[in-house]
Amino acid sequence: MQEIPQLLLHNRAWAAEQLEEDPEFFKRRLDGQKPAFLWIGCSDSRVQPDHFTQAAPGGLFVHRNIANLVRHDDANLMAVLDFAVMTLGVNEIVICGHYACGGIAASLGKLPDSPVGHWLEHVVDVLDAHRAAVECIHDPDERVNRLVEINVRDQLLHLAKTATVQAAFASGRPLKLHGWVYDLRDGLIKPLLDIDSSTKLDEVGAPERVLV
């Protein structure tokens, strides 16, 4: 229970520090947001995109879920995507997975009969589509990390096929989609692939292995 008071104390200290450095810091936050990126990432608490990208406040419009999945029946994500692209005018979208992802690792075993297990069935679909490329890897950690990469690829394709993205492409918007993986070992982002309006989606192959 001590952790809750500590969070509140840290918040007050942080707010005071911001005001000391910049008395207009919070007033500017009231002027609205103009993010350059929509970030779709994993909910893992070790992965903090605003920290490791050093994005300024308001620079990232963020959606996170376990294993950074893009599902067309996920009303939450579809609303975030529509608002980011059509209202905020975001023209850069990142899907960022991360190595040693617990959700991806769990998908390689028996899933529990629970909301988490049902959610991760969508990663099993990715595995089923690429099983030979994953199961040929003998080291279990490397197998997880390869599925992380392949999952980013498949989720980027799901994103590209959404009505929002297709409408933006059709209108001539310079919208670009980026598939990245964050490496917990060194803090670096590993780019995997990009998609824009000229990309032939049915010709997008599996990404090259980055972590070997």
Short mmCIF file of C-alpha atoms in Angstrom, two decimals:
data_model
loop_
_atom_site.label_atom_id
_atom_site.label_comp_id
_atom_site.label_asym_id
_atom_site.label_seq_id
_atom_site.Cartn_x
_atom_site.Cartn_y
_atom_site.Cartn_z
CA MET A 1 0.00 0.00 0.00
CA GLN A 2 2.99 2.28 0.41
CA GLU A 3 3.38 2.34 -3.37
CA ILE A 4 0.18 4.35 -3.97
CA PRO A 5 1.21 7.28 -1.72
CA GLN A 6 4.64 7.17 -3.35
CA LEU A 7 3.10 7.49 -6.81
CA LEU A 8 1.15 10.54 -5.68
CA LEU A 9 4.23 12.09 -4.08
CA HIS A 10 6.27 11.47 -7.23
CA ASN A 11 3.51 13.08 -9.27
CA ARG A 12 3.57 16.24 -7.15
CA ALA A 13 7.35 16.38 -7.33
CA TRP A 14 7.26 15.95 -11.10
CA ALA A 15 4.61 18.65 -11.56
CA ALA A 16 6.58 21.07 -9.39
CA GLU A 17 9.74 20.36 -11.36
CA GLN A 18 7.99 21.05 -14.67
CA LEU A 19 6.65 24.37 -13.41
CA GLU A 20 10.04 25.36 -12.05
CA GLU A 21 11.66 24.73 -15.41
CA ASP A 22 8.82 26.13 -17.51
CA PRO A 23 5.94 28.06 -15.89
CA GLU A 24 3.86 27.69 -19.10
CA PHE A 25 4.35 23.91 -19.37
CA PHE A 26 0.82 22.90 -18.36
CA LYS A 27 -0.88 25.85 -20.02
CA ARG A 28 0.46 24.69 -23.37
CA ARG A 29 -0.98 21.23 -22.77
CA LEU A 30 -4.44 22.85 -22.84
CA ASP A 31 -3.98 24.08 -26.41
CA GLY A 32 -4.74 20.63 -27.86
CA GLN A 33 -2.59 17.88 -29.27
CA LYS A 34 -0.75 17.61 -32.56
CA PRO A 35 1.06 14.27 -32.44
CA ALA A 36 3.30 13.24 -35.31
CA PHE A 37 2.90 9.50 -34.68
CA LEU A 38 0.30 6.94 -33.74
CA TRP A 39 2.12 4.31 -31.71
CA ILE A 40 0.57 0.84 -31.43
CA GLY A 41 2.61 -1.15 -28.96
CA CYS A 42 2.58 -3.83 -26.31
CA SER A 43 1.21 -3.22 -22.81
CA ASP A 44 4.41 -4.59 -21.23
CA SER A 45 5.40 -2.27 -18.38
CA ARG A 46 9.07 -2.39 -19.40
CA VAL A 47 8.30 -0.79 -22.77
CA GLN A 48 7.80 2.96 -22.46
CA PRO A 49 7.83 4.56 -25.92
CA ASP A 50 7.78 8.17 -24.79
CA HIS A 51 10.94 7.46 -22.76
CA PHE A 52 13.06 5.52 -25.21
CA THR A 53 12.12 7.75 -28.16
CA GLN A 54 12.43 10.92 -26.04
CA ALA A 55 9.20 12.12 -27.64
CA ALA A 56 8.04 15.51 -26.40
CA PRO A 57 4.69 15.62 -24.57
CA GLY A 58 2.01 15.45 -27.25
CA GLY A 59 4.32 13.84 -29.81
CA LEU A 60 2.92 10.32 -29.61
CA PHE A 61 -0.72 9.24 -29.75
CA VAL A 62 -0.53 5.84 -28.06
CA HIS A 63 -2.53 2.63 -28.09
CA ARG A 64 -1.23 -0.42 -26.26
CA ASN A 65 -2.44 -3.97 -25.87
CA ILE A 66 -0.93 -7.36 -25.08
CA ALA A 67 1.28 -8.45 -28.01
CA ASN A 68 0.49 -5.28 -30.03
CA LEU A 69 -2.34 -6.86 -32.00
CA VAL A 70 -4.42 -5.18 -34.71
CA ARG A 71 -7.88 -6.71 -34.82
CA HIS A 72 -10.58 -5.28 -37.02
CA ASP A 73 -13.18 -6.20 -34.38
CA ASP A 74 -11.34 -4.26 -31.66
CA ALA A 75 -13.55 -1.17 -31.39
CA ASN A 76 -11.08 0.51 -29.05
CA LEU A 77 -8.18 0.31 -31.50
CA MET A 78 -10.35 1.14 -34.51
CA ALA A 79 -11.59 4.30 -32.74
CA VAL A 80 -8.01 5.29 -31.84
CA LEU A 81 -6.89 4.71 -35.42
CA ASP A 82 -9.77 6.68 -36.92
CA PHE A 83 -9.29 9.60 -34.54
CA ALA A 84 -5.52 9.69 -35.07
CA VAL A 85 -5.66 9.59 -38.86
CA MET A 86 -8.88 11.41 -39.68
CA THR A 87 -9.09 13.97 -36.87
CA LEU A 88 -5.52 14.55 -35.70
CA GLY A 89 -4.04 14.17 -39.19
CA VAL A 90 -1.32 11.71 -38.17
CA ASN A 91 0.63 10.47 -41.19
CA GLU A 92 3.06 8.09 -39.47
CA ILE A 93 1.89 4.94 -37.69
CA VAL A 94 4.23 2.61 -35.84
CA ILE A 95 3.50 -0.93 -34.72
CA CYS A 96 6.23 -1.82 -32.26
CA GLY A 97 6.67 -5.24 -30.72
CA HIS A 98 9.47 -6.14 -28.35
CA TYR A 99 11.78 -9.08 -27.92
CA ALA A 100 11.13 -11.40 -24.95
CA CYS A 101 7.42 -10.60 -25.17
CA GLY A 102 5.50 -12.60 -22.58
CA GLY A 103 2.33 -12.67 -24.66
CA ILE A 104 4.16 -14.05 -27.67
CA ALA A 105 5.92 -16.65 -25.50
CA ALA A 106 2.61 -17.76 -23.99
CA SER A 107 1.17 -18.24 -27.47
CA LEU A 108 3.75 -20.93 -28.16
CA GLY A 109 2.34 -23.08 -25.36
CA LYS A 110 -1.08 -24.05 -24.04
CA LEU A 111 -3.21 -20.95 -23.56
CA PRO A 112 -5.36 -20.57 -20.43
CA ASP A 113 -9.14 -20.49 -20.70
CA SER A 114 -9.30 -16.84 -19.74
CA PRO A 115 -9.64 -13.41 -21.37
CA VAL A 116 -5.87 -13.30 -21.87
CA GLY A 117 -5.90 -16.74 -23.45
CA HIS A 118 -8.73 -15.81 -25.81
CA TRP A 119 -6.93 -12.60 -26.78
CA LEU A 120 -3.71 -14.48 -27.55
CA GLU A 121 -5.53 -16.90 -29.85
CA HIS A 122 -4.90 -14.23 -32.48
CA VAL A 123 -1.15 -14.70 -32.03
CA VAL A 124 -1.67 -18.44 -32.47
CA ASP A 125 -3.27 -17.59 -35.83
CA VAL A 126 -0.03 -15.83 -36.77
CA LEU A 127 1.97 -18.84 -35.61
CA ASP A 128 -0.22 -21.20 -37.63
CA ALA A 129 0.42 -19.13 -40.76
CA HIS A 130 4.19 -19.21 -40.24
CA ARG A 131 4.70 -22.35 -38.16
CA ALA A 132 7.50 -23.80 -40.28
CA ALA A 133 9.57 -20.60 -40.05
CA VAL A 134 9.19 -20.48 -36.28
CA GLU A 135 9.39 -24.12 -35.21
CA CYS A 136 12.57 -24.76 -37.17
CA ILE A 137 14.36 -22.58 -34.58
CA HIS A 138 15.55 -24.80 -31.72
CA ASP A 139 16.47 -22.22 -29.08
CA PRO A 140 13.23 -21.32 -27.24
CA ASP A 141 14.17 -17.66 -26.72
CA GLU A 142 15.13 -17.22 -30.36
CA ARG A 143 11.87 -18.91 -31.36
CA VAL A 144 9.89 -16.38 -29.32
CA ASN A 145 11.83 -13.49 -30.80
CA ARG A 146 11.30 -14.71 -34.35
CA LEU A 147 7.57 -14.91 -33.72
CA VAL A 148 7.74 -11.37 -32.32
CA GLU A 149 9.15 -10.20 -35.66
CA ILE A 150 6.66 -12.14 -37.74
CA ASN A 151 3.79 -10.93 -35.58
CA VAL A 152 4.77 -7.31 -36.22
CA ARG A 153 4.72 -8.04 -39.95
CA ASP A 154 1.26 -9.62 -39.84
CA GLN A 155 -0.20 -6.90 -37.62
CA LEU A 156 1.18 -4.24 -39.99
CA LEU A 157 -0.65 -5.93 -42.86
CA HIS A 158 -3.85 -6.06 -40.79
CA LEU A 159 -3.41 -2.34 -40.17
CA ALA A 160 -2.86 -1.60 -43.85
CA LYS A 161 -6.14 -3.33 -44.71
CA THR A 162 -8.30 -1.35 -42.28
CA ALA A 163 -10.94 0.93 -43.76
CA THR A 164 -9.29 3.98 -42.20
CA VAL A 165 -5.88 3.33 -43.70
CA GLN A 166 -7.29 2.36 -47.08
CA ALA A 167 -9.37 5.57 -47.16
CA ALA A 168 -6.28 7.63 -46.33
CA PHE A 169 -4.29 5.90 -49.07
CA ALA A 170 -7.10 6.42 -51.59
CA SER A 171 -7.29 10.13 -50.78
CA GLY A 172 -3.60 10.64 -51.54
CA ARG A 173 -2.52 11.15 -47.94
CA PRO A 174 1.23 10.56 -47.41
CA LEU A 175 0.44 7.97 -44.74
CA LYS A 176 3.24 5.55 -43.86
CA LEU A 177 3.15 2.45 -41.67
CA HIS A 178 6.27 1.24 -39.87
CA GLY A 179 6.93 -2.15 -38.27
CA TRP A 180 9.54 -2.04 -35.51
CA VAL A 181 10.81 -4.20 -32.66
CA TYR A 182 12.21 -2.80 -29.42
CA ASP A 183 15.14 -4.69 -27.94
CA LEU A 184 15.01 -4.83 -24.13
CA ARG A 185 18.70 -5.82 -23.99
CA ASP A 186 20.13 -2.63 -25.45
CA GLY A 187 17.19 -0.21 -25.61
CA LEU A 188 17.38 0.08 -29.39
CA ILE A 189 14.57 0.00 -31.94
CA LYS A 190 15.07 -2.43 -34.82
CA PRO A 191 13.15 -1.41 -37.98
CA LEU A 192 11.63 -4.38 -39.83
CA LEU A 193 9.51 -3.07 -42.70
CA ASP A 194 7.48 -0.12 -44.00
CA ILE A 195 4.23 0.12 -45.93
CA ASP A 196 2.78 3.03 -47.89
CA SER A 197 0.09 3.49 -50.53
CA SER A 198 2.33 2.03 -53.26
CA THR A 199 3.05 -1.21 -51.40
CA LYS A 200 1.56 -4.37 -52.89
CA LEU A 201 0.30 -6.02 -49.74
CA ASP A 202 0.08 -9.51 -51.20
CA GLU A 203 3.80 -9.35 -52.00
CA VAL A 204 5.02 -8.42 -48.51
CA GLY A 205 7.16 -11.31 -47.31
CA ALA A 206 8.36 -12.22 -43.86
CA PRO A 207 10.91 -9.77 -42.48
CA GLU A 208 14.55 -10.74 -42.35
CA ARG A 209 15.64 -12.02 -38.97
CA VAL A 210 17.07 -9.11 -37.01
CA LEU A 211 17.91 -10.76 -33.72
CA VAL A 212 20.17 -13.76 -34.36
#
